[in-house]
Amino acid sequence: MQYIFDLHKTLLDHNLILVYEGEFTQEITKSILAMAERNMDSSGEESTVKRKVFNVMVECLQNIVKHAGDVQKKNAAIFIVGKLENEYVIVSGNPIETAESEKLKDKLEQINSLDKDGLKSLYKEIIKNTEISDKGGAGLGFVDMARKSGNPLAYDFIDTGDGAQFFCLKASISRL
Amino acid sequence: MEILNLEGTEDTPKIILDKGNGIYEISGRSLPEDSAEFYQPVLDWIEEYAGGPNPSTEFVFKLEYFNTASSKLILDVLSALEDIDGTTIMWYFHEDDEDMEEAGEEFSELVEIPFEFKTY
């Protein structure tokens, strides 16, 4: 049973207030959002910060719902919210096809190279020309996450050894 | 013309489109799983309304939150309203919600319809 204590300690050491691992659906998205909202309400979080955290969480969770099934058909992924002294961190991890990782890397690099006005222009450019995909996305999720968080998006790709990559994404939202 | 009246839920907005009483309003939260499917009845309603609109149409958006897939559909709704003479968009935002204010400004730059901004 040592792992229970270890896990508990890891969560505390990293200030993680919410960790979910498993299948992702719209229903689960709504439950996770409700839990995080209650947590922020009960701790009296600033409404501006609360809205931004909610916003980034939605985009992150709906990304997983739409894409996590691509590799394993099981929507298996992890979603984490951390609450530090100065910021909230919203983290997701899900397996993707290796071929997808290059495309994602380019997209995220482009987004991180842009300042506030650059992101605004990119958002407007995409929304004018986009069509909703078969998966229901508008191709605006990462841009919106970067805009709302006000910080670059951190990311990593970890080789899972079975021809897929584990895509980790972290958005940070400063607390006022 | 039939009234479109949808109750709001935790992930879909409340919608009232009522030609007879001159009420056109989308309010609350919009983060449905399938935004295109959710907004289709709204686009259909506007298309029919465009055939015989009231002299003026004050279309109210009073959104607390919307996801990016909904933002594309909101732009589609605004584009559909663009062709209706006498349309004004009343864009409400919570007084400390700069992101919602900015979102309204961006939409106003993407379509040729007058916007009025109001806080609640």
PDB file of C-alpha atoms in Angstrom:
ATOM      1  CA  MET A   1       0.000   0.000   0.000  1.00  0.00           C
ATOM      2  CA  GLN A   2       3.080   2.219  -0.018  1.00  0.00           C
ATOM      3  CA  TYR A   3       2.122   3.526  -3.476  1.00  0.00           C
ATOM      4  CA  ILE A   4      -0.971   5.173  -2.047  1.00  0.00           C
ATOM      5  CA  PHE A   5       1.089   7.262   0.326  1.00  0.00           C
ATOM      6  CA  ASP A   6       3.661   7.951  -2.416  1.00  0.00           C
ATOM      7  CA  LEU A   7       0.959   9.094  -4.788  1.00  0.00           C
ATOM      8  CA  HIS A   8      -0.628  11.228  -2.094  1.00  0.00           C
ATOM      9  CA  LYS A   9       2.758  12.806  -1.340  1.00  0.00           C
ATOM     10  CA  THR A  10       3.494  13.422  -5.033  1.00  0.00           C
ATOM     11  CA  LEU A  11       0.175  15.228  -5.429  1.00  0.00           C
ATOM     12  CA  LEU A  12       0.858  17.365  -2.368  1.00  0.00           C
ATOM     13  CA  ASP A  13       4.472  18.106  -3.385  1.00  0.00           C
ATOM     14  CA  HIS A  14       3.333  19.297  -6.813  1.00  0.00           C
ATOM     15  CA  ASN A  15       0.293  21.183  -5.439  1.00  0.00           C
ATOM     16  CA  LEU A  16      -2.060  19.209  -7.643  1.00  0.00           C
ATOM     17  CA  ILE A  17      -5.696  19.776  -6.744  1.00  0.00           C
ATOM     18  CA  LEU A  18      -7.216  17.553  -9.406  1.00  0.00           C
ATOM     19  CA  VAL A  19      -5.954  14.535 -11.307  1.00  0.00           C
ATOM     20  CA  TYR A  20      -8.115  12.484 -13.632  1.00  0.00           C
ATOM     21  CA  GLU A  21      -6.930   9.457 -15.578  1.00  0.00           C
ATOM     22  CA  GLY A  22      -9.127   7.395 -17.852  1.00  0.00           C
ATOM     23  CA  GLU A  23     -11.831   7.784 -20.420  1.00  0.00           C
ATOM     24  CA  PHE A  24     -12.787  11.312 -21.525  1.00  0.00           C
ATOM     25  CA  THR A  25     -16.286  12.266 -22.649  1.00  0.00           C
ATOM     26  CA  GLN A  26     -18.390  15.426 -22.627  1.00  0.00           C
ATOM     27  CA  GLU A  27     -20.144  14.183 -19.455  1.00  0.00           C
ATOM     28  CA  ILE A  28     -16.811  13.681 -17.699  1.00  0.00           C
ATOM     29  CA  THR A  29     -15.655  17.087 -18.949  1.00  0.00           C
ATOM     30  CA  LYS A  30     -18.694  18.682 -17.293  1.00  0.00           C
ATOM     31  CA  SER A  31     -18.024  16.862 -14.000  1.00  0.00           C
ATOM     32  CA  ILE A  32     -14.363  17.897 -13.950  1.00  0.00           C
ATOM     33  CA  LEU A  33     -15.308  21.505 -14.701  1.00  0.00           C
ATOM     34  CA  ALA A  34     -17.891  21.495 -11.908  1.00  0.00           C
ATOM     35  CA  MET A  35     -15.333  20.138  -9.416  1.00  0.00           C
ATOM     36  CA  ALA A  36     -12.708  22.716 -10.356  1.00  0.00           C
ATOM     37  CA  GLU A  37     -15.278  25.519 -10.206  1.00  0.00           C
ATOM     38  CA  ARG A  38     -16.387  24.467  -6.731  1.00  0.00           C
ATOM     39  CA  ASN A  39     -12.782  24.328  -5.580  1.00  0.00           C
ATOM     40  CA  MET A  40     -12.097  27.854  -6.882  1.00  0.00           C
ATOM     41  CA  ASP A  41     -15.377  29.183  -5.461  1.00  0.00           C
ATOM     42  CA  SER A  42     -14.742  27.775  -2.003  1.00  0.00           C
ATOM     43  CA  SER A  43     -11.224  29.210  -1.944  1.00  0.00           C
ATOM     44  CA  GLY A  44     -12.582  32.621  -2.988  1.00  0.00           C
ATOM     45  CA  GLU A  45     -10.567  32.836  -6.208  1.00  0.00           C
ATOM     46  CA  GLU A  46     -10.748  36.092  -8.218  1.00  0.00           C
ATOM     47  CA  SER A  47     -13.489  35.892 -10.853  1.00  0.00           C
ATOM     48  CA  THR A  48     -11.085  36.959 -13.624  1.00  0.00           C
ATOM     49  CA  VAL A  49      -8.691  34.133 -12.781  1.00  0.00           C
ATOM     50  CA  LYS A  50     -11.575  31.689 -12.361  1.00  0.00           C
ATOM     51  CA  ARG A  51     -12.928  32.466 -15.821  1.00  0.00           C
ATOM     52  CA  LYS A  52      -9.523  32.042 -17.462  1.00  0.00           C
ATOM     53  CA  VAL A  53      -8.897  28.724 -15.698  1.00  0.00           C
ATOM     54  CA  PHE A  54     -12.367  27.513 -16.709  1.00  0.00           C
ATOM     55  CA  ASN A  55     -11.753  28.616 -20.286  1.00  0.00           C
ATOM     56  CA  VAL A  56      -8.391  26.880 -20.642  1.00  0.00           C
ATOM     57  CA  MET A  57      -9.774  23.746 -18.956  1.00  0.00           C
ATOM     58  CA  VAL A  58     -12.645  23.524 -21.447  1.00  0.00           C
ATOM     59  CA  GLU A  59     -10.384  23.776 -24.489  1.00  0.00           C
ATOM     60  CA  CYS A  60      -7.918  21.314 -23.014  1.00  0.00           C
ATOM     61  CA  LEU A  61     -10.586  18.760 -22.020  1.00  0.00           C
ATOM     62  CA  GLN A  62     -12.488  19.027 -25.292  1.00  0.00           C
ATOM     63  CA  ASN A  63      -9.213  18.551 -27.191  1.00  0.00           C
ATOM     64  CA  ILE A  64      -8.730  15.278 -25.339  1.00  0.00           C
ATOM     65  CA  VAL A  65     -12.328  14.183 -25.931  1.00  0.00           C
ATOM     66  CA  LYS A  66     -11.896  14.836 -29.658  1.00  0.00           C
ATOM     67  CA  HIS A  67      -8.413  13.424 -30.156  1.00  0.00           C
ATOM     68  CA  ALA A  68      -7.432  11.004 -27.411  1.00  0.00           C
ATOM     69  CA  GLY A  69      -9.244   8.152 -29.146  1.00  0.00           C
ATOM     70  CA  ASP A  70      -7.113   8.499 -32.284  1.00  0.00           C
ATOM     71  CA  VAL A  71      -4.462   6.050 -31.112  1.00  0.00           C
ATOM     72  CA  GLN A  72      -5.941   3.630 -28.620  1.00  0.00           C
ATOM     73  CA  LYS A  73      -9.661   4.110 -29.325  1.00  0.00           C
ATOM     74  CA  LYS A  74     -10.147   4.294 -25.597  1.00  0.00           C
ATOM     75  CA  ASN A  75      -9.824   8.015 -24.950  1.00  0.00           C
ATOM     76  CA  ALA A  76      -7.169   7.116 -22.381  1.00  0.00           C
ATOM     77  CA  ALA A  77      -5.498  10.276 -21.182  1.00  0.00           C
ATOM     78  CA  ILE A  78      -4.569  12.240 -18.089  1.00  0.00           C
ATOM     79  CA  PHE A  79      -5.749  15.677 -17.022  1.00  0.00           C
ATOM     80  CA  ILE A  80      -4.271  17.613 -14.113  1.00  0.00           C
ATOM     81  CA  VAL A  81      -4.912  20.945 -12.406  1.00  0.00           C
ATOM     82  CA  GLY A  82      -2.291  22.365 -10.096  1.00  0.00           C
ATOM     83  CA  LYS A  83      -2.720  25.357  -7.852  1.00  0.00           C
ATOM     84  CA  LEU A  84       0.508  27.090  -6.891  1.00  0.00           C
ATOM     85  CA  GLU A  85       1.131  30.259  -4.960  1.00  0.00           C
ATOM     86  CA  ASN A  86       1.340  32.406  -8.107  1.00  0.00           C
ATOM     87  CA  GLU A  87      -0.384  30.404 -10.789  1.00  0.00           C
ATOM     88  CA  TYR A  88      -2.716  27.645 -11.830  1.00  0.00           C
ATOM     89  CA  VAL A  89      -1.305  25.006 -14.154  1.00  0.00           C
ATOM     90  CA  ILE A  90      -3.519  22.979 -16.445  1.00  0.00           C
ATOM     91  CA  VAL A  91      -1.868  19.893 -17.867  1.00  0.00           C
ATOM     92  CA  SER A  92      -2.999  17.215 -20.258  1.00  0.00           C
ATOM     93  CA  GLY A  93      -1.287  14.091 -21.544  1.00  0.00           C
ATOM     94  CA  ASN A  94      -2.571  11.810 -24.271  1.00  0.00           C
ATOM     95  CA  PRO A  95      -1.158   9.389 -26.846  1.00  0.00           C
ATOM     96  CA  ILE A  96      -0.987  10.604 -30.444  1.00  0.00           C
ATOM     97  CA  GLU A  97       0.293   9.169 -33.729  1.00  0.00           C
ATOM     98  CA  THR A  98       3.958   9.980 -34.332  1.00  0.00           C
ATOM     99  CA  ALA A  99       3.022  11.615 -37.645  1.00  0.00           C
ATOM    100  CA  GLU A 100       0.723  14.017 -35.756  1.00  0.00           C
ATOM    101  CA  SER A 101       3.467  15.168 -33.410  1.00  0.00           C
ATOM    102  CA  GLU A 102       5.357  17.137 -36.094  1.00  0.00           C
ATOM    103  CA  LYS A 103       2.208  19.014 -37.071  1.00  0.00           C
ATOM    104  CA  LEU A 104       1.421  19.801 -33.441  1.00  0.00           C
ATOM    105  CA  LYS A 105       4.984  20.918 -32.775  1.00  0.00           C
ATOM    106  CA  ASP A 106       4.878  23.367 -35.706  1.00  0.00           C
ATOM    107  CA  LYS A 107       1.523  24.742 -34.601  1.00  0.00           C
ATOM    108  CA  LEU A 108       2.610  25.209 -30.984  1.00  0.00           C
ATOM    109  CA  GLU A 109       5.935  26.780 -32.013  1.00  0.00           C
ATOM    110  CA  GLN A 110       4.087  29.246 -34.211  1.00  0.00           C
ATOM    111  CA  ILE A 111       1.690  30.137 -31.392  1.00  0.00           C
ATOM    112  CA  ASN A 112       4.496  30.584 -28.862  1.00  0.00           C
ATOM    113  CA  SER A 113       6.398  32.880 -31.234  1.00  0.00           C
ATOM    114  CA  LEU A 114       3.504  35.365 -31.310  1.00  0.00           C
ATOM    115  CA  ASP A 115       2.777  38.230 -28.929  1.00  0.00           C
ATOM    116  CA  LYS A 116      -0.697  39.311 -27.770  1.00  0.00           C
ATOM    117  CA  ASP A 117      -1.545  41.149 -31.016  1.00  0.00           C
ATOM    118  CA  GLY A 118      -0.064  38.385 -33.147  1.00  0.00           C
ATOM    119  CA  LEU A 119      -2.284  35.822 -31.405  1.00  0.00           C
ATOM    120  CA  LYS A 120      -5.323  38.032 -31.912  1.00  0.00           C
ATOM    121  CA  SER A 121      -4.594  38.292 -35.650  1.00  0.00           C
ATOM    122  CA  LEU A 122      -4.060  34.542 -35.924  1.00  0.00           C
ATOM    123  CA  TYR A 123      -7.342  33.884 -34.083  1.00  0.00           C
ATOM    124  CA  LYS A 124      -9.256  36.171 -36.448  1.00  0.00           C
ATOM    125  CA  GLU A 125      -7.550  34.671 -39.476  1.00  0.00           C
ATOM    126  CA  ILE A 126      -8.492  31.130 -38.429  1.00  0.00           C
ATOM    127  CA  ILE A 127     -12.085  31.894 -37.401  1.00  0.00           C
ATOM    128  CA  LYS A 128     -12.762  33.626 -40.744  1.00  0.00           C
ATOM    129  CA  ASN A 129     -11.532  30.688 -42.795  1.00  0.00           C
ATOM    130  CA  THR A 130     -12.167  27.608 -40.665  1.00  0.00           C
ATOM    131  CA  GLU A 131     -14.851  24.995 -41.019  1.00  0.00           C
ATOM    132  CA  ILE A 132     -15.892  22.843 -38.090  1.00  0.00           C
ATOM    133  CA  SER A 133     -14.059  19.512 -38.468  1.00  0.00           C
ATOM    134  CA  ASP A 134     -15.623  16.052 -38.358  1.00  0.00           C
ATOM    135  CA  LYS A 135     -14.483  15.879 -34.765  1.00  0.00           C
ATOM    136  CA  GLY A 136     -16.270  19.141 -33.973  1.00  0.00           C
ATOM    137  CA  GLY A 137     -13.212  21.345 -33.521  1.00  0.00           C
ATOM    138  CA  ALA A 138     -12.652  24.784 -35.012  1.00  0.00           C
ATOM    139  CA  GLY A 139      -8.827  24.626 -34.975  1.00  0.00           C
ATOM    140  CA  LEU A 140      -8.774  27.490 -32.491  1.00  0.00           C
ATOM    141  CA  GLY A 141      -8.179  25.643 -29.216  1.00  0.00           C
ATOM    142  CA  PHE A 142      -4.424  26.151 -28.748  1.00  0.00           C
ATOM    143  CA  VAL A 143      -4.560  29.783 -29.891  1.00  0.00           C
ATOM    144  CA  ASP A 144      -7.351  30.469 -27.427  1.00  0.00           C
ATOM    145  CA  MET A 145      -5.500  28.683 -24.608  1.00  0.00           C
ATOM    146  CA  ALA A 146      -2.401  30.784 -25.262  1.00  0.00           C
ATOM    147  CA  ARG A 147      -4.458  33.991 -25.345  1.00  0.00           C
ATOM    148  CA  LYS A 148      -6.435  33.270 -22.194  1.00  0.00           C
ATOM    149  CA  SER A 149      -3.471  31.980 -20.204  1.00  0.00           C
ATOM    150  CA  GLY A 150      -1.290  34.932 -21.214  1.00  0.00           C
ATOM    151  CA  ASN A 151       1.765  32.662 -21.167  1.00  0.00           C
ATOM    152  CA  PRO A 152       3.491  30.422 -23.719  1.00  0.00           C
ATOM    153  CA  LEU A 153       2.207  26.847 -23.857  1.00  0.00           C
ATOM    154  CA  ALA A 154       4.738  24.313 -22.575  1.00  0.00           C
ATOM    155  CA  TYR A 155       4.753  20.949 -24.323  1.00  0.00           C
ATOM    156  CA  ASP A 156       6.668  17.724 -24.699  1.00  0.00           C
ATOM    157  CA  PHE A 157       6.434  14.537 -26.719  1.00  0.00           C
ATOM    158  CA  ILE A 158       7.477  11.319 -25.016  1.00  0.00           C
ATOM    159  CA  ASP A 159       8.146   8.206 -27.090  1.00  0.00           C
ATOM    160  CA  THR A 160       5.914   5.455 -25.765  1.00  0.00           C
ATOM    161  CA  GLY A 161       7.946   2.798 -27.617  1.00  0.00           C
ATOM    162  CA  ASP A 162       4.987   1.406 -29.536  1.00  0.00           C
ATOM    163  CA  GLY A 163       5.115   3.772 -32.478  1.00  0.00           C
ATOM    164  CA  ALA A 164       3.081   6.443 -30.717  1.00  0.00           C
ATOM    165  CA  GLN A 165       3.978   9.572 -28.770  1.00  0.00           C
ATOM    166  CA  PHE A 166       2.623  10.784 -25.466  1.00  0.00           C
ATOM    167  CA  PHE A 167       1.751  14.446 -25.943  1.00  0.00           C
ATOM    168  CA  CYS A 168       2.019  16.588 -22.801  1.00  0.00           C
ATOM    169  CA  LEU A 169       0.682  20.132 -22.774  1.00  0.00           C
ATOM    170  CA  LYS A 170       0.857  22.642 -19.941  1.00  0.00           C
ATOM    171  CA  ALA A 171      -0.815  26.047 -19.722  1.00  0.00           C
ATOM    172  CA  SER A 172      -0.105  28.412 -16.836  1.00  0.00           C
ATOM    173  CA  ILE A 173      -2.490  31.086 -15.621  1.00  0.00           C
ATOM    174  CA  SER A 174      -1.108  33.745 -13.326  1.00  0.00           C
ATOM    175  CA  ARG A 175      -3.075  34.499 -10.167  1.00  0.00           C
ATOM    176  CA  LEU A 176      -3.543  38.206  -9.553  1.00  0.00           C
TER     177      LEU A 176
ATOM    178  CA  MET B   1     -43.417  32.478 -37.374  1.00  0.00           C
ATOM    179  CA  GLU B   2     -42.628  29.805 -34.797  1.00  0.00           C
ATOM    180  CA  ILE B   3     -40.813  30.732 -31.618  1.00  0.00           C
ATOM    181  CA  LEU B   4     -37.500  29.024 -30.946  1.00  0.00           C
ATOM    182  CA  ASN B   5     -37.156  28.582 -27.206  1.00  0.00           C
ATOM    183  CA  LEU B   6     -34.365  26.455 -25.707  1.00  0.00           C
ATOM    184  CA  GLU B   7     -33.755  26.194 -21.982  1.00  0.00           C
ATOM    185  CA  GLY B   8     -30.143  26.736 -20.950  1.00  0.00           C
ATOM    186  CA  THR B   9     -28.123  23.842 -19.517  1.00  0.00           C
ATOM    187  CA  GLU B  10     -24.675  23.645 -17.934  1.00  0.00           C
ATOM    188  CA  ASP B  11     -23.109  23.379 -21.399  1.00  0.00           C
ATOM    189  CA  THR B  12     -25.620  25.006 -23.736  1.00  0.00           C
ATOM    190  CA  PRO B  13     -27.033  28.547 -23.761  1.00  0.00           C
ATOM    191  CA  LYS B  14     -30.609  29.680 -23.285  1.00  0.00           C
ATOM    192  CA  ILE B  15     -32.044  30.775 -26.612  1.00  0.00           C
ATOM    193  CA  ILE B  16     -35.198  32.735 -27.378  1.00  0.00           C
ATOM    194  CA  LEU B  17     -36.020  33.792 -30.918  1.00  0.00           C
ATOM    195  CA  ASP B  18     -39.485  35.320 -31.005  1.00  0.00           C
ATOM    196  CA  LYS B  19     -40.449  37.482 -33.975  1.00  0.00           C
ATOM    197  CA  GLY B  20     -43.906  38.371 -32.605  1.00  0.00           C
ATOM    198  CA  ASN B  21     -42.536  39.866 -29.398  1.00  0.00           C
ATOM    199  CA  GLY B  22     -39.298  41.107 -30.975  1.00  0.00           C
ATOM    200  CA  ILE B  23     -37.068  39.071 -28.660  1.00  0.00           C
ATOM    201  CA  TYR B  24     -33.832  37.620 -29.969  1.00  0.00           C
ATOM    202  CA  GLU B  25     -31.457  36.425 -27.284  1.00  0.00           C
ATOM    203  CA  ILE B  26     -28.634  33.929 -26.701  1.00  0.00           C
ATOM    204  CA  SER B  27     -27.414  33.828 -23.105  1.00  0.00           C
ATOM    205  CA  GLY B  28     -25.447  31.722 -20.645  1.00  0.00           C
ATOM    206  CA  ARG B  29     -22.778  29.150 -21.355  1.00  0.00           C
ATOM    207  CA  SER B  30     -21.980  27.605 -24.694  1.00  0.00           C
ATOM    208  CA  LEU B  31     -19.657  24.624 -24.740  1.00  0.00           C
ATOM    209  CA  PRO B  32     -21.682  21.863 -26.395  1.00  0.00           C
ATOM    210  CA  GLU B  33     -19.947  18.738 -27.626  1.00  0.00           C
ATOM    211  CA  ASP B  34     -21.235  19.368 -31.138  1.00  0.00           C
ATOM    212  CA  SER B  35     -21.569  23.098 -31.671  1.00  0.00           C
ATOM    213  CA  ALA B  36     -22.549  22.823 -35.351  1.00  0.00           C
ATOM    214  CA  GLU B  37     -25.488  20.556 -34.515  1.00  0.00           C
ATOM    215  CA  PHE B  38     -26.536  22.710 -31.562  1.00  0.00           C
ATOM    216  CA  TYR B  39     -26.618  25.983 -33.544  1.00  0.00           C
ATOM    217  CA  GLN B  40     -28.262  24.568 -36.687  1.00  0.00           C
ATOM    218  CA  PRO B  41     -31.846  25.353 -35.497  1.00  0.00           C
ATOM    219  CA  VAL B  42     -30.737  28.929 -34.765  1.00  0.00           C
ATOM    220  CA  LEU B  43     -29.286  29.327 -38.265  1.00  0.00           C
ATOM    221  CA  ASP B  44     -32.435  27.776 -39.767  1.00  0.00           C
ATOM    222  CA  TRP B  45     -34.647  30.151 -37.763  1.00  0.00           C
ATOM    223  CA  ILE B  46     -32.656  33.204 -38.888  1.00  0.00           C
ATOM    224  CA  GLU B  47     -32.778  32.068 -42.508  1.00  0.00           C
ATOM    225  CA  GLU B  48     -36.573  31.903 -42.352  1.00  0.00           C
ATOM    226  CA  TYR B  49     -36.796  35.205 -40.436  1.00  0.00           C
ATOM    227  CA  ALA B  50     -34.651  36.905 -43.092  1.00  0.00           C
ATOM    228  CA  GLY B  51     -37.525  36.325 -45.556  1.00  0.00           C
ATOM    229  CA  GLY B  52     -39.758  38.730 -43.628  1.00  0.00           C
ATOM    230  CA  PRO B  53     -37.970  40.418 -40.734  1.00  0.00           C
ATOM    231  CA  ASN B  54     -39.290  43.078 -38.364  1.00  0.00           C
ATOM    232  CA  PRO B  55     -38.197  46.671 -39.235  1.00  0.00           C
ATOM    233  CA  SER B  56     -35.597  46.499 -36.469  1.00  0.00           C
ATOM    234  CA  THR B  57     -33.904  43.509 -34.862  1.00  0.00           C
ATOM    235  CA  GLU B  58     -32.030  43.961 -31.592  1.00  0.00           C
ATOM    236  CA  PHE B  59     -30.178  40.691 -31.242  1.00  0.00           C
ATOM    237  CA  VAL B  60     -28.857  40.109 -27.728  1.00  0.00           C
ATOM    238  CA  PHE B  61     -25.753  38.086 -26.857  1.00  0.00           C
ATOM    239  CA  LYS B  62     -25.371  37.781 -23.094  1.00  0.00           C
ATOM    240  CA  LEU B  63     -22.822  35.021 -22.770  1.00  0.00           C
ATOM    241  CA  GLU B  64     -20.981  34.049 -19.664  1.00  0.00           C
ATOM    242  CA  TYR B  65     -18.655  31.711 -21.502  1.00  0.00           C
ATOM    243  CA  PHE B  66     -18.264  30.092 -24.911  1.00  0.00           C
ATOM    244  CA  ASN B  67     -15.733  27.604 -26.263  1.00  0.00           C
ATOM    245  CA  THR B  68     -13.820  27.999 -29.522  1.00  0.00           C
ATOM    246  CA  ALA B  69     -16.106  25.661 -31.479  1.00  0.00           C
ATOM    247  CA  SER B  70     -19.064  27.845 -30.414  1.00  0.00           C
ATOM    248  CA  SER B  71     -17.185  31.000 -31.422  1.00  0.00           C
ATOM    249  CA  LYS B  72     -17.121  29.777 -35.014  1.00  0.00           C
ATOM    250  CA  LEU B  73     -20.885  29.187 -34.886  1.00  0.00           C
ATOM    251  CA  ILE B  74     -21.494  32.580 -33.269  1.00  0.00           C
ATOM    252  CA  LEU B  75     -19.670  34.084 -36.247  1.00  0.00           C
ATOM    253  CA  ASP B  76     -21.973  32.071 -38.538  1.00  0.00           C
ATOM    254  CA  VAL B  77     -25.018  33.444 -36.678  1.00  0.00           C
ATOM    255  CA  LEU B  78     -23.673  36.998 -37.021  1.00  0.00           C
ATOM    256  CA  SER B  79     -22.966  36.457 -40.722  1.00  0.00           C
ATOM    257  CA  ALA B  80     -26.553  35.274 -41.209  1.00  0.00           C
ATOM    258  CA  LEU B  81     -27.820  38.426 -39.447  1.00  0.00           C
ATOM    259  CA  GLU B  82     -25.612  40.635 -41.624  1.00  0.00           C
ATOM    260  CA  ASP B  83     -28.110  40.456 -44.488  1.00  0.00           C
ATOM    261  CA  ILE B  84     -31.074  41.576 -42.366  1.00  0.00           C
ATOM    262  CA  ASP B  85     -31.642  45.360 -42.518  1.00  0.00           C
ATOM    263  CA  GLY B  86     -32.133  47.116 -39.203  1.00  0.00           C
ATOM    264  CA  THR B  87     -30.142  44.600 -37.168  1.00  0.00           C
ATOM    265  CA  THR B  88     -28.151  45.713 -34.135  1.00  0.00           C
ATOM    266  CA  ILE B  89     -26.118  43.395 -31.934  1.00  0.00           C
ATOM    267  CA  MET B  90     -26.415  44.071 -28.203  1.00  0.00           C
ATOM    268  CA  TRP B  91     -23.254  42.514 -26.780  1.00  0.00           C
ATOM    269  CA  TYR B  92     -23.430  42.127 -23.000  1.00  0.00           C
ATOM    270  CA  PHE B  93     -20.424  41.282 -20.846  1.00  0.00           C
ATOM    271  CA  HIS B  94     -19.864  41.113 -17.122  1.00  0.00           C
ATOM    272  CA  GLU B  95     -18.260  44.370 -16.024  1.00  0.00           C
ATOM    273  CA  ASP B  96     -14.961  42.728 -15.027  1.00  0.00           C
ATOM    274  CA  ASP B  97     -14.844  40.341 -17.980  1.00  0.00           C
ATOM    275  CA  GLU B  98     -12.369  41.931 -20.381  1.00  0.00           C
ATOM    276  CA  ASP B  99     -12.056  38.736 -22.426  1.00  0.00           C
ATOM    277  CA  MET B 100     -15.792  38.736 -23.223  1.00  0.00           C
ATOM    278  CA  GLU B 101     -15.642  42.444 -24.090  1.00  0.00           C
ATOM    279  CA  GLU B 102     -12.681  41.823 -26.400  1.00  0.00           C
ATOM    280  CA  ALA B 103     -14.449  38.828 -27.981  1.00  0.00           C
ATOM    281  CA  GLY B 104     -17.382  41.123 -28.841  1.00  0.00           C
ATOM    282  CA  GLU B 105     -15.036  43.709 -30.327  1.00  0.00           C
ATOM    283  CA  GLU B 106     -13.398  41.057 -32.480  1.00  0.00           C
ATOM    284  CA  PHE B 107     -16.737  39.805 -33.773  1.00  0.00           C
ATOM    285  CA  SER B 108     -17.742  43.399 -34.547  1.00  0.00           C
ATOM    286  CA  GLU B 109     -14.605  43.706 -36.691  1.00  0.00           C
ATOM    287  CA  LEU B 110     -15.494  40.551 -38.631  1.00  0.00           C
ATOM    288  CA  VAL B 111     -19.049  41.476 -39.700  1.00  0.00           C
ATOM    289  CA  GLU B 112     -20.777  44.578 -41.032  1.00  0.00           C
ATOM    290  CA  ILE B 113     -23.382  45.042 -38.293  1.00  0.00           C
ATOM    291  CA  PRO B 114     -23.528  47.782 -35.654  1.00  0.00           C
ATOM    292  CA  PHE B 115     -22.669  46.528 -32.148  1.00  0.00           C
ATOM    293  CA  GLU B 116     -23.698  48.116 -28.868  1.00  0.00           C
ATOM    294  CA  PHE B 117     -21.697  47.090 -25.819  1.00  0.00           C
ATOM    295  CA  LYS B 118     -23.350  46.842 -22.440  1.00  0.00           C
ATOM    296  CA  THR B 119     -22.256  45.554 -19.051  1.00  0.00           C
ATOM    297  CA  TYR B 120     -24.368  43.516 -16.645  1.00  0.00           C
TER     298      TYR B 120
END
